């Protein structure tokens, strides 16, 4: 298993539509395992394949505090949505430092394939419901930033640019010492 590099906003590859998975082969099992490792490594509770630069409809989720309840959903589809909305503060491993209070259906029923190839139906509400919907959004190229007010987003982007600039300058300042 290995830790995969994450794409970061505003990478245009995060905006692409992901393809359905045809065969559940060794590569898919390996991808799912690596995605779980990557998610745990970064302390996340969900990760979608496009975030690791793979345009396939696969998400992994684990909302347990011990990280011992992994869930792998292949070709997930939201079959039913609750009319009631609930709000949760969401973050995203591809948009570090940005948090947004998102209003989404309070509960959803998701159908998907498990890694075994079995069809599963999952009723997800509360925080799990929010995470599953967030990850499925990634498969359609939708990001948290879509729901954030333009002003707040501009502030976030400016901050991350300054942060990157600071680290770049610091690196170039120290570079001669390493040579
Ligand atoms: Zn995300």
PDB file of C-alpha atoms and ligand atoms in Angstrom:
ATOM      1  CA  UNK A   1       0.000   0.000   0.000  1.00  0.00           C
ATOM      2  CA  UNK A   2       1.178   3.504  -0.606  1.00  0.00           C
ATOM      3  CA  UNK A   3       0.319   7.123  -0.022  1.00  0.00           C
ATOM      4  CA  UNK A   4      -0.817   8.810  -3.226  1.00  0.00           C
ATOM      5  CA  UNK A   5      -0.178  12.467  -4.074  1.00  0.00           C
ATOM      6  CA  UNK A   6      -3.269  14.659  -3.733  1.00  0.00           C
ATOM      7  CA  UNK A   7      -4.474  17.150  -6.327  1.00  0.00           C
ATOM      8  CA  UNK A   8      -5.120  20.563  -4.823  1.00  0.00           C
ATOM      9  CA  UNK A   9      -7.616  23.245  -5.734  1.00  0.00           C
ATOM     10  CA  UNK A  10      -7.661  24.990  -8.220  1.00  0.00           C
ATOM     11  CA  UNK A  11      -6.269  22.088 -10.273  1.00  0.00           C
ATOM     12  CA  UNK A  12      -8.561  21.744 -13.330  1.00  0.00           C
ATOM     13  CA  UNK A  13      -8.340  17.944 -13.118  1.00  0.00           C
ATOM     14  CA  UNK A  14     -10.551  18.138 -10.015  1.00  0.00           C
ATOM     15  CA  UNK A  15     -13.306  19.510 -12.260  1.00  0.00           C
ATOM     16  CA  UNK A  16     -13.561  16.546 -14.651  1.00  0.00           C
ATOM     17  CA  UNK A  17     -16.346  14.014 -14.719  1.00  0.00           C
ATOM     18  CA  UNK A  18     -15.284  10.545 -13.570  1.00  0.00           C
ATOM     19  CA  UNK A  19     -16.042   7.330 -15.467  1.00  0.00           C
ATOM     20  CA  UNK A  20     -17.958   4.339 -14.187  1.00  0.00           C
ATOM     21  CA  UNK A  21     -15.806   1.388 -13.229  1.00  0.00           C
ATOM     22  CA  UNK A  22     -16.300  -1.681 -15.417  1.00  0.00           C
ATOM     23  CA  UNK A  23     -14.377  -4.566 -13.905  1.00  0.00           C
ATOM     24  CA  UNK A  24     -13.439  -4.924 -10.259  1.00  0.00           C
ATOM     25  CA  UNK A  25      -9.907  -6.139 -10.851  1.00  0.00           C
ATOM     26  CA  UNK A  26      -6.655  -6.104  -8.915  1.00  0.00           C
ATOM     27  CA  UNK A  27      -5.917  -2.503  -9.952  1.00  0.00           C
ATOM     28  CA  UNK A  28      -9.202  -1.284  -8.482  1.00  0.00           C
ATOM     29  CA  UNK A  29      -8.601  -3.155  -5.222  1.00  0.00           C
ATOM     30  CA  UNK A  30      -5.125  -1.668  -5.035  1.00  0.00           C
ATOM     31  CA  UNK A  31      -6.439   1.827  -5.795  1.00  0.00           C
ATOM     32  CA  UNK A  32      -9.040   1.507  -3.012  1.00  0.00           C
ATOM     33  CA  UNK A  33      -6.379   0.343  -0.528  1.00  0.00           C
ATOM     34  CA  UNK A  34      -4.018   3.160  -1.469  1.00  0.00           C
ATOM     35  CA  UNK A  35      -6.834   5.701  -1.221  1.00  0.00           C
ATOM     36  CA  UNK A  36      -7.683   4.496   2.295  1.00  0.00           C
ATOM     37  CA  UNK A  37      -4.019   4.756   3.298  1.00  0.00           C
ATOM     38  CA  UNK A  38      -3.841   8.248   1.818  1.00  0.00           C
ATOM     39  CA  UNK A  39      -7.037   9.342   3.582  1.00  0.00           C
ATOM     40  CA  UNK A  40      -5.838   8.033   6.972  1.00  0.00           C
ATOM     41  CA  UNK A  41      -2.387   9.551   6.475  1.00  0.00           C
ATOM     42  CA  UNK A  42      -3.929  13.004   6.033  1.00  0.00           C
ATOM     43  CA  UNK A  43      -6.477  12.559   8.821  1.00  0.00           C
ATOM     44  CA  UNK A  44      -9.417  12.798   6.428  1.00  0.00           C
ATOM     45  CA  UNK A  45     -12.733  10.997   6.691  1.00  0.00           C
ATOM     46  CA  UNK A  46     -13.395  10.660   2.974  1.00  0.00           C
ATOM     47  CA  UNK A  47     -11.541  10.665  -0.338  1.00  0.00           C
ATOM     48  CA  UNK A  48     -12.645  10.413  -3.951  1.00  0.00           C
ATOM     49  CA  UNK A  49     -10.555   8.937  -6.794  1.00  0.00           C
ATOM     50  CA  UNK A  50     -10.271  12.229  -8.765  1.00  0.00           C
ATOM     51  CA  UNK A  51      -8.436  13.722  -5.773  1.00  0.00           C
ATOM     52  CA  UNK A  52      -5.628  11.239  -6.456  1.00  0.00           C
ATOM     53  CA  UNK A  53      -5.759  12.023 -10.170  1.00  0.00           C
ATOM     54  CA  UNK A  54      -7.833   8.982 -11.160  1.00  0.00           C
ATOM     55  CA  UNK A  55     -11.030   9.694 -13.055  1.00  0.00           C
ATOM     56  CA  UNK A  56     -13.009   6.717 -11.813  1.00  0.00           C
ATOM     57  CA  UNK A  57     -16.190   6.566  -9.744  1.00  0.00           C
ATOM     58  CA  UNK A  58     -14.733   5.277  -6.501  1.00  0.00           C
ATOM     59  CA  UNK A  59     -14.906   6.825  -3.043  1.00  0.00           C
ATOM     60  CA  UNK A  60     -13.615   5.761   0.354  1.00  0.00           C
ATOM     61  CA  UNK A  61     -15.096   6.919   3.643  1.00  0.00           C
ATOM     62  CA  UNK A  62     -14.396   6.347   7.325  1.00  0.00           C
ATOM     63  CA  UNK A  63     -16.002   8.594   9.923  1.00  0.00           C
ATOM     64  CA  UNK A  64     -14.985   6.485  12.936  1.00  0.00           C
ATOM     65  CA  UNK A  65     -12.654   8.155  15.431  1.00  0.00           C
ATOM     66  CA  UNK A  66     -10.297   5.161  15.438  1.00  0.00           C
ATOM     67  CA  UNK A  67     -10.175   4.824  11.666  1.00  0.00           C
ATOM     68  CA  UNK A  68     -11.300   1.211  11.807  1.00  0.00           C
ATOM     69  CA  UNK A  69     -14.528   1.313   9.772  1.00  0.00           C
ATOM     70  CA  UNK A  70     -13.468   1.791   6.150  1.00  0.00           C
ATOM     71  CA  UNK A  71     -16.136   1.949   3.522  1.00  0.00           C
ATOM     72  CA  UNK A  72     -15.347   1.558  -0.184  1.00  0.00           C
ATOM     73  CA  UNK A  73     -18.120   2.565  -2.597  1.00  0.00           C
ATOM     74  CA  UNK A  74     -17.775   1.843  -6.320  1.00  0.00           C
ATOM     75  CA  UNK A  75     -20.032   3.579  -8.847  1.00  0.00           C
ATOM     76  CA  UNK A  76     -22.095   5.130  -6.030  1.00  0.00           C
ATOM     77  CA  UNK A  77     -25.482   6.566  -6.966  1.00  0.00           C
ATOM     78  CA  UNK A  78     -27.747   8.625  -4.744  1.00  0.00           C
ATOM     79  CA  UNK A  79     -31.005   6.716  -5.064  1.00  0.00           C
ATOM     80  CA  UNK A  80     -33.047   8.713  -2.574  1.00  0.00           C
ATOM     81  CA  UNK A  81     -32.713  12.127  -0.960  1.00  0.00           C
ATOM     82  CA  UNK A  82     -34.354  13.403   2.181  1.00  0.00           C
ATOM     83  CA  UNK A  83     -36.329  16.642   1.732  1.00  0.00           C
ATOM     84  CA  UNK A  84     -35.083  17.876   5.040  1.00  0.00           C
ATOM     85  CA  UNK A  85     -31.741  19.656   5.012  1.00  0.00           C
ATOM     86  CA  UNK A  86     -29.035  19.658   7.624  1.00  0.00           C
ATOM     87  CA  UNK A  87     -25.914  21.699   7.930  1.00  0.00           C
ATOM     88  CA  UNK A  88     -22.381  20.490   8.622  1.00  0.00           C
ATOM     89  CA  UNK A  89     -19.016  22.216   8.612  1.00  0.00           C
ATOM     90  CA  UNK A  90     -17.061  20.525   5.805  1.00  0.00           C
ATOM     91  CA  UNK A  91     -13.417  20.598   4.842  1.00  0.00           C
ATOM     92  CA  UNK A  92     -11.617  18.924   1.945  1.00  0.00           C
ATOM     93  CA  UNK A  93      -8.162  17.366   1.609  1.00  0.00           C
ATOM     94  CA  UNK A  94      -7.859  19.077  -1.801  1.00  0.00           C
ATOM     95  CA  UNK A  95      -8.655  22.501  -0.313  1.00  0.00           C
ATOM     96  CA  UNK A  96      -6.623  22.593   2.904  1.00  0.00           C
ATOM     97  CA  UNK A  97      -7.602  25.369   5.284  1.00  0.00           C
ATOM     98  CA  UNK A  98     -11.044  26.074   3.818  1.00  0.00           C
ATOM     99  CA  UNK A  99     -14.119  25.109   5.808  1.00  0.00           C
ATOM    100  CA  UNK A 100     -17.687  25.768   4.763  1.00  0.00           C
ATOM    101  CA  UNK A 101     -21.023  25.179   6.468  1.00  0.00           C
ATOM    102  CA  UNK A 102     -22.863  23.153   3.815  1.00  0.00           C
ATOM    103  CA  UNK A 103     -26.591  22.534   3.702  1.00  0.00           C
ATOM    104  CA  UNK A 104     -27.398  19.159   2.207  1.00  0.00           C
ATOM    105  CA  UNK A 105     -30.186  16.592   2.414  1.00  0.00           C
ATOM    106  CA  UNK A 106     -30.125  15.269   5.985  1.00  0.00           C
ATOM    107  CA  UNK A 107     -30.209  11.680   4.819  1.00  0.00           C
ATOM    108  CA  UNK A 108     -29.550   9.823   1.563  1.00  0.00           C
ATOM    109  CA  UNK A 109     -29.828   6.271   0.315  1.00  0.00           C
ATOM    110  CA  UNK A 110     -26.824   5.327  -1.796  1.00  0.00           C
ATOM    111  CA  UNK A 111     -26.487   2.250  -3.960  1.00  0.00           C
ATOM    112  CA  UNK A 112     -23.023   1.109  -4.948  1.00  0.00           C
ATOM    113  CA  UNK A 113     -20.822  -1.897  -5.505  1.00  0.00           C
ATOM    114  CA  UNK A 114     -18.595  -3.136  -2.709  1.00  0.00           C
ATOM    115  CA  UNK A 115     -15.071  -4.330  -3.477  1.00  0.00           C
ATOM    116  CA  UNK A 116     -16.435  -7.870  -3.446  1.00  0.00           C
ATOM    117  CA  UNK A 117     -18.675  -6.990  -6.397  1.00  0.00           C
ATOM    118  CA  UNK A 118     -21.782  -7.186  -4.244  1.00  0.00           C
ATOM    119  CA  UNK A 119     -24.441  -4.528  -4.716  1.00  0.00           C
ATOM    120  CA  UNK A 120     -24.989  -2.603  -1.498  1.00  0.00           C
ATOM    121  CA  UNK A 121     -27.538  -0.097  -0.310  1.00  0.00           C
ATOM    122  CA  UNK A 122     -26.437   2.341   2.318  1.00  0.00           C
ATOM    123  CA  UNK A 123     -28.654   4.695   4.248  1.00  0.00           C
ATOM    124  CA  UNK A 124     -26.452   7.560   5.371  1.00  0.00           C
ATOM    125  CA  UNK A 125     -27.531  10.410   7.605  1.00  0.00           C
ATOM    126  CA  UNK A 126     -25.851  12.923   9.914  1.00  0.00           C
ATOM    127  CA  UNK A 127     -22.143  13.399   9.356  1.00  0.00           C
ATOM    128  CA  UNK A 128     -21.842  10.173   7.315  1.00  0.00           C
ATOM    129  CA  UNK A 129     -24.546  11.450   4.959  1.00  0.00           C
ATOM    130  CA  UNK A 130     -22.691  14.729   4.482  1.00  0.00           C
ATOM    131  CA  UNK A 131     -19.344  12.998   3.832  1.00  0.00           C
ATOM    132  CA  UNK A 132     -20.817  10.558   1.309  1.00  0.00           C
ATOM    133  CA  UNK A 133     -22.517  13.414  -0.586  1.00  0.00           C
ATOM    134  CA  UNK A 134     -19.305  15.481  -0.502  1.00  0.00           C
ATOM    135  CA  UNK A 135     -17.307  12.588  -1.988  1.00  0.00           C
ATOM    136  CA  UNK A 136     -19.891  11.809  -4.683  1.00  0.00           C
ATOM    137  CA  UNK A 137     -19.773  15.506  -5.655  1.00  0.00           C
ATOM    138  CA  UNK A 138     -16.059  15.042  -6.418  1.00  0.00           C
ATOM    139  CA  UNK A 139     -16.943  12.364  -9.002  1.00  0.00           C
ATOM    140  CA  UNK A 140     -18.951  14.997 -10.866  1.00  0.00           C
ATOM    141  CA  UNK A 141     -16.251  17.657 -10.566  1.00  0.00           C
ATOM    142  CA  UNK A 142     -18.098  19.607  -7.875  1.00  0.00           C
ATOM    143  CA  UNK A 143     -16.127  21.160  -5.042  1.00  0.00           C
ATOM    144  CA  UNK A 144     -16.781  22.847  -1.741  1.00  0.00           C
ATOM    145  CA  UNK A 145     -15.546  26.086  -3.295  1.00  0.00           C
ATOM    146  CA  UNK A 146     -18.703  26.182  -5.475  1.00  0.00           C
ATOM    147  CA  UNK A 147     -20.780  26.902  -2.402  1.00  0.00           C
ATOM    148  CA  UNK A 148     -18.467  29.399  -0.776  1.00  0.00           C
ATOM    149  CA  UNK A 149     -19.141  33.114  -1.230  1.00  0.00           C
ATOM    150  CA  UNK A 150     -16.864  34.706  -3.844  1.00  0.00           C
ATOM    151  CA  UNK A 151     -15.381  37.132  -1.322  1.00  0.00           C
ATOM    152  CA  UNK A 152     -14.439  34.393   1.113  1.00  0.00           C
ATOM    153  CA  UNK A 153     -12.985  32.297  -1.710  1.00  0.00           C
ATOM    154  CA  UNK A 154     -10.861  35.184  -2.965  1.00  0.00           C
ATOM    155  CA  UNK A 155      -9.498  35.650   0.551  1.00  0.00           C
ATOM    156  CA  UNK A 156      -8.706  31.932   0.797  1.00  0.00           C
ATOM    157  CA  UNK A 157      -6.954  31.845  -2.604  1.00  0.00           C
ATOM    158  CA  UNK A 158      -4.901  34.935  -1.723  1.00  0.00           C
ATOM    159  CA  UNK A 159      -3.847  33.369   1.557  1.00  0.00           C
ATOM    160  CA  UNK A 160      -2.776  30.079  -0.062  1.00  0.00           C
ATOM    161  CA  UNK A 161      -0.861  31.995  -2.754  1.00  0.00           C
ATOM    162  CA  UNK A 162       0.982  34.005  -0.108  1.00  0.00           C
ATOM    163  CA  UNK A 163       1.688  30.833   1.827  1.00  0.00           C
ATOM    164  CA  UNK A 164       3.142  29.104  -1.266  1.00  0.00           C
ATOM    165  CA  UNK A 165       5.150  32.218  -2.126  1.00  0.00           C
ATOM    166  CA  UNK A 166       6.576  32.386   1.389  1.00  0.00           C
ATOM    167  CA  UNK A 167       7.717  28.758   1.244  1.00  0.00           C
ATOM    168  CA  UNK A 168       9.136  29.183  -2.249  1.00  0.00           C
ATOM    169  CA  UNK A 169      11.177  32.242  -1.153  1.00  0.00           C
ATOM    170  CA  UNK A 170      12.339  30.502   1.979  1.00  0.00           C
ATOM    171  CA  UNK A 171      13.459  27.500  -0.049  1.00  0.00           C
ATOM    172  CA  UNK A 172      15.381  29.618  -2.511  1.00  0.00           C
ATOM    173  CA  UNK A 173      16.942  31.538   0.368  1.00  0.00           C
ATOM    174  CA  UNK A 174      18.198  28.357   1.995  1.00  0.00           C
ATOM    175  CA  UNK A 175      19.078  26.567  -1.215  1.00  0.00           C
ATOM    176  CA  UNK A 176      22.745  27.667  -1.440  1.00  0.00           C
ATOM    177  CA  UNK A 177      23.435  26.187   1.990  1.00  0.00           C
ATOM    178  CA  UNK A 178      22.458  22.748   0.774  1.00  0.00           C
ATOM    179  CA  UNK A 179      24.644  22.839  -2.304  1.00  0.00           C
TER     180      UNK A 179
HETATM  181 ZN1  LIG B   1     -13.270  16.846  -0.785  1.00  0.00          ZN
END
